[in-house]
Short mmCIF file of C-alpha atoms in Angstrom, two decimals:
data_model
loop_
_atom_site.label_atom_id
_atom_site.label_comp_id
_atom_site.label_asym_id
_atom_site.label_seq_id
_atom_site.Cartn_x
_atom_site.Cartn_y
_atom_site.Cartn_z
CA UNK P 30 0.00 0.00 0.00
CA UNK P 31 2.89 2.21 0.73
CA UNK P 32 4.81 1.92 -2.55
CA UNK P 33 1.21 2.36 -4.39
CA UNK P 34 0.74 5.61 -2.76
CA UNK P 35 4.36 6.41 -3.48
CA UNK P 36 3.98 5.47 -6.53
CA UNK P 37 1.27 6.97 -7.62
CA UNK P 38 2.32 10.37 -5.63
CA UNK P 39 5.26 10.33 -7.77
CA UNK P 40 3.20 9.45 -10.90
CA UNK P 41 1.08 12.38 -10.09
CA UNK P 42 4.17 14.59 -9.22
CA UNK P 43 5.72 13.68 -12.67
CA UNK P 44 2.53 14.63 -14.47
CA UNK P 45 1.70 17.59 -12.21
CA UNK P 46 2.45 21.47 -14.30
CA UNK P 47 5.11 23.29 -12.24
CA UNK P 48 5.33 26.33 -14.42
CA UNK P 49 2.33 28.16 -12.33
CA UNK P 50 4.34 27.19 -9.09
CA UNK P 51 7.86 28.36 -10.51
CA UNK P 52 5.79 31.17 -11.92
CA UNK P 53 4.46 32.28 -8.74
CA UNK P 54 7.58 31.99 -6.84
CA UNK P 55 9.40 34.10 -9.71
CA UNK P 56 6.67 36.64 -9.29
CA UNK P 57 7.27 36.24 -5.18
CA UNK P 58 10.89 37.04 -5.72
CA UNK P 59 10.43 39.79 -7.96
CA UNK P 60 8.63 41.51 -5.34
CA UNK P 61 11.31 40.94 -3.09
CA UNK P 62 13.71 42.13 -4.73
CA UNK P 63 11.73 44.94 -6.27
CA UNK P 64 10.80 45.78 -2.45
CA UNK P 65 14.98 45.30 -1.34
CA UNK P 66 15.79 47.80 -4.51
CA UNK P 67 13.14 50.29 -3.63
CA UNK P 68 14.42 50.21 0.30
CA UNK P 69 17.69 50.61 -0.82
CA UNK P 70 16.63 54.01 -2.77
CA UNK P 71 15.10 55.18 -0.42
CA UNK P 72 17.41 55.18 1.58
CA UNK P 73 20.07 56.49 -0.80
CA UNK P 74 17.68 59.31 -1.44
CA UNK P 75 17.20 60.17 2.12
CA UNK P 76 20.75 60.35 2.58
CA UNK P 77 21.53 62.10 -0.23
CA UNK P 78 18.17 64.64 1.08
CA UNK P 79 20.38 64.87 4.40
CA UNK P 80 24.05 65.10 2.97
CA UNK P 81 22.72 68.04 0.62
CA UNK P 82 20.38 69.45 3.79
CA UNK P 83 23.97 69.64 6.08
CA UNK P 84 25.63 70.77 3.00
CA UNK P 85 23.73 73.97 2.82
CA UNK P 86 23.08 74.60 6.25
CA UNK P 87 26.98 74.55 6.65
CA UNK P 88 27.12 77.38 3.73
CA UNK P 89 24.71 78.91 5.18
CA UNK P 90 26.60 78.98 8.54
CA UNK P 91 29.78 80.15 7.04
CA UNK P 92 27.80 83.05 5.36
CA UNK P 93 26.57 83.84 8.23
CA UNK P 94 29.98 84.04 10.12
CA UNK P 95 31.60 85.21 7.30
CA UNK P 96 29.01 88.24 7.48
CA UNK P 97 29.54 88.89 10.96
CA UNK P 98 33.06 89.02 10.90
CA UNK P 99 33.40 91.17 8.14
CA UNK P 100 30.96 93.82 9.63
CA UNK P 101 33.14 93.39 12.98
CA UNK P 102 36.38 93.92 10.78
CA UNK P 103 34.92 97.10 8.88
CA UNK P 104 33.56 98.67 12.22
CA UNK P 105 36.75 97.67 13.45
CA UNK P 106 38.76 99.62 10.78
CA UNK P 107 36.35 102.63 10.93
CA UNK P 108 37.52 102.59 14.92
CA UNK P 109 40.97 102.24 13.96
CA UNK P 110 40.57 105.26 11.68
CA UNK P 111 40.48 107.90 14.53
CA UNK P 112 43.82 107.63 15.92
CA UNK P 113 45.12 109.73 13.34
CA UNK P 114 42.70 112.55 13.32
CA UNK P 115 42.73 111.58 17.27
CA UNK P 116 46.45 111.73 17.31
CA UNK P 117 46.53 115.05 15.57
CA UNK P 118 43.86 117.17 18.11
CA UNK P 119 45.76 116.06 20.88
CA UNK P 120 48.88 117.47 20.42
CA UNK P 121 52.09 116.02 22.46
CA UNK P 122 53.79 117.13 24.67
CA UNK P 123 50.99 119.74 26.20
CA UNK P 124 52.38 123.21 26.60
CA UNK P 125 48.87 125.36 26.93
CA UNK P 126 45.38 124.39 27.85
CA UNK P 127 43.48 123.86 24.28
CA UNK P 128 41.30 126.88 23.32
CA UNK P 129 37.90 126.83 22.72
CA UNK P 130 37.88 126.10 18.82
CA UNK P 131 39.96 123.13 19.50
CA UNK P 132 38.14 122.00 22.35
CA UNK P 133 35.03 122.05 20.49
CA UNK P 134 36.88 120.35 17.63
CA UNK P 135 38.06 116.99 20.44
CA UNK P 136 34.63 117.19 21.69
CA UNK P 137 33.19 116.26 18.43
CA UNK P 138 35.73 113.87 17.56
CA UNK P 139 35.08 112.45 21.00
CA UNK P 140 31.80 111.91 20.23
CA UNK P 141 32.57 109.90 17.19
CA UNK P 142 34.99 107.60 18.97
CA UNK P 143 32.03 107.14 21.78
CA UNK P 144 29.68 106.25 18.57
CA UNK P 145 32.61 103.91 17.05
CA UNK P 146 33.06 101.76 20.17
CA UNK P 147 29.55 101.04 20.73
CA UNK P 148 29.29 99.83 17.06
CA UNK P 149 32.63 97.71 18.02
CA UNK P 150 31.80 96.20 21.15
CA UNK P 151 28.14 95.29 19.49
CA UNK P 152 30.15 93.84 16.43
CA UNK P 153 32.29 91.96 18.02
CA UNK P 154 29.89 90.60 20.87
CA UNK P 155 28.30 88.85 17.83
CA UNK P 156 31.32 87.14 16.87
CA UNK P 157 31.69 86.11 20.06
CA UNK P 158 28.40 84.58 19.98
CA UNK P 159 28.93 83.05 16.36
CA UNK P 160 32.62 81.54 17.56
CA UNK P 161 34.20 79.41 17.49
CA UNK P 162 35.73 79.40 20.86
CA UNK P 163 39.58 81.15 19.77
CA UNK P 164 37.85 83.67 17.62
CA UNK P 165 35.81 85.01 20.38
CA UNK P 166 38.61 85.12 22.49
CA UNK P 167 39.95 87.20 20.13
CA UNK P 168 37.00 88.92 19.42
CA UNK P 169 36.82 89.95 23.21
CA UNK P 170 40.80 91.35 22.48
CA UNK P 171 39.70 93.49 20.35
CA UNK P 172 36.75 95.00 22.40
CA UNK P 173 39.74 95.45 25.26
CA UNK P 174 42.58 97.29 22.84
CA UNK P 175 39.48 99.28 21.73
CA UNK P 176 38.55 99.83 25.04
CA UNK P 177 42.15 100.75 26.24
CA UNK P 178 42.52 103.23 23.35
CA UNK P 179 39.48 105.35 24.32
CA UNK P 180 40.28 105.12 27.96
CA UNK P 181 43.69 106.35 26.99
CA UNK P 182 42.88 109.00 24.64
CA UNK P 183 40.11 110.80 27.39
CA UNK P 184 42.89 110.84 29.54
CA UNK P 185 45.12 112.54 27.34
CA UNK P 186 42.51 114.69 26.33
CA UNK P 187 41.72 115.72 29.81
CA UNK P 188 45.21 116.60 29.89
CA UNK P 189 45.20 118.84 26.98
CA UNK P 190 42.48 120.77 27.36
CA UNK P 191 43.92 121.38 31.39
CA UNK P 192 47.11 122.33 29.44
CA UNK P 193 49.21 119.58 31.79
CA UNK P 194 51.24 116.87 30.27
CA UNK P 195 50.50 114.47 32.98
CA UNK P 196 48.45 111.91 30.97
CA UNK P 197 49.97 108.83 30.67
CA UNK P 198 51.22 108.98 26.33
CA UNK P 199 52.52 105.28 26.24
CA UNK P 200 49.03 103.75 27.08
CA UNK P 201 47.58 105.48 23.95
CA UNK P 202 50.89 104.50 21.88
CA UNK P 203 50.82 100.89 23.30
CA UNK P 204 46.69 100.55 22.63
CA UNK P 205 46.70 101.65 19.38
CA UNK P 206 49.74 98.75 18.19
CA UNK P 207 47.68 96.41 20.08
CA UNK P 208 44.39 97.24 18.10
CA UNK P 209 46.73 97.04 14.91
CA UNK P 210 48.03 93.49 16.22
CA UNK P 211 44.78 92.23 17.52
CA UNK P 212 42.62 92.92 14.59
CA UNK P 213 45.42 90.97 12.19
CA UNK P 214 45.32 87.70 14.19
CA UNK P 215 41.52 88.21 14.15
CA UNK P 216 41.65 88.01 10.11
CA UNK P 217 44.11 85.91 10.00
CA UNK P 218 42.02 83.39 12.27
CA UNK P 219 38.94 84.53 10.74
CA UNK P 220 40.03 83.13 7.54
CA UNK P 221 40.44 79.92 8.44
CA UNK P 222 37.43 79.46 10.09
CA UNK P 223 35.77 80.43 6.88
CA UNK P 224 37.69 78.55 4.81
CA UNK P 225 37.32 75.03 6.78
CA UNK P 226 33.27 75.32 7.46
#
């Protein structure tokens, strides 16, 4: 009875159709693999989405560095460009108290230099919130030489319109080479942040 079932299983087997069987199962694979190749697409796409989403939100990082360091360089300069006139209405050594023409003359130029360090120490407060760490520190050098320059140059001009010499001349000399020093290693630092984001 065994070998008759057997036999006829096999009998049946040999006369039964695969192709629909092999069919299906080609069809089953298919869709696996269609389903594998569509995953792996996806996926490709989404990284690619990503790479190209950190790609732009880098450049648009760097822009924005980039921007605030060149408006903290500019306002920087502008700064910078008072110790000549600066230099100039405070003449050295003092030998008379100014007169009132040239007192009215510092005052205004004063009041410039007040107006140019706020719009330095805002400036460069920004880029030392933008960073990265060294750059602000350097940022916050060039607040300080800025700050040690005006400090230095009331004091000198409280001495020249009281017509005394006793203002302290190497603190303005000494400020305005630090501002000159300070604002180089800030470019030069600058640049290669810049250049690496």
């Amino acid at each position: 009875m065994y070998s008759t079932w057997t036999r006829s299983a096999a009998e049946h087997a040999a006369g039964f159709d695969w192709a629909p069987v092999w069919a299906l199962g080609g069809v089953f694979l298919t869709g696996l693999f269609g389903l594998a190749v569509q995953r792996g697409q996806r996926k490709a796409a989404q990284e690619q989405t990503e790479g190209q989403a950190a790609r732009d939100l880098s450049r648009w990082h760097r822009e924005l560095r980039r921007t605030s360091y060149v408006d903290c360089i500019v306002t920087y300069e502008k700064f910078r460009d008072l110790v000549e006139p600066v230099g100039k209405a405070l003449p050295w050594p003092v030998s008379a108290p100014l007169t009132a023409e040239k007192a009215a003359e510092l005052d205004a130029l004063l009041a410039v230099l007040d107006e140019r360090y706020a719009d330095v120490f805002q400036k460069c407060q920004i880029v030392r919130l933008e960073g990265p760490a060294a750059l602000a520190h350097i940022a916050q050098g060039l607040i300080l030489s800025a700050a040690d320059f005006r400090h230095a140059t009331k004091e000198r001009a409280g001495a020249a319109r009281a017509g005394t010499g006793n203002a302290e001349v190497s603190t303005w000399t000494s400020s305005t080479e630090d501002m000159r020093r300070t604002l180089e290693e800030f470019i030069e630092r600058a640049r290669g942040v810049v250049a690496v984001d």
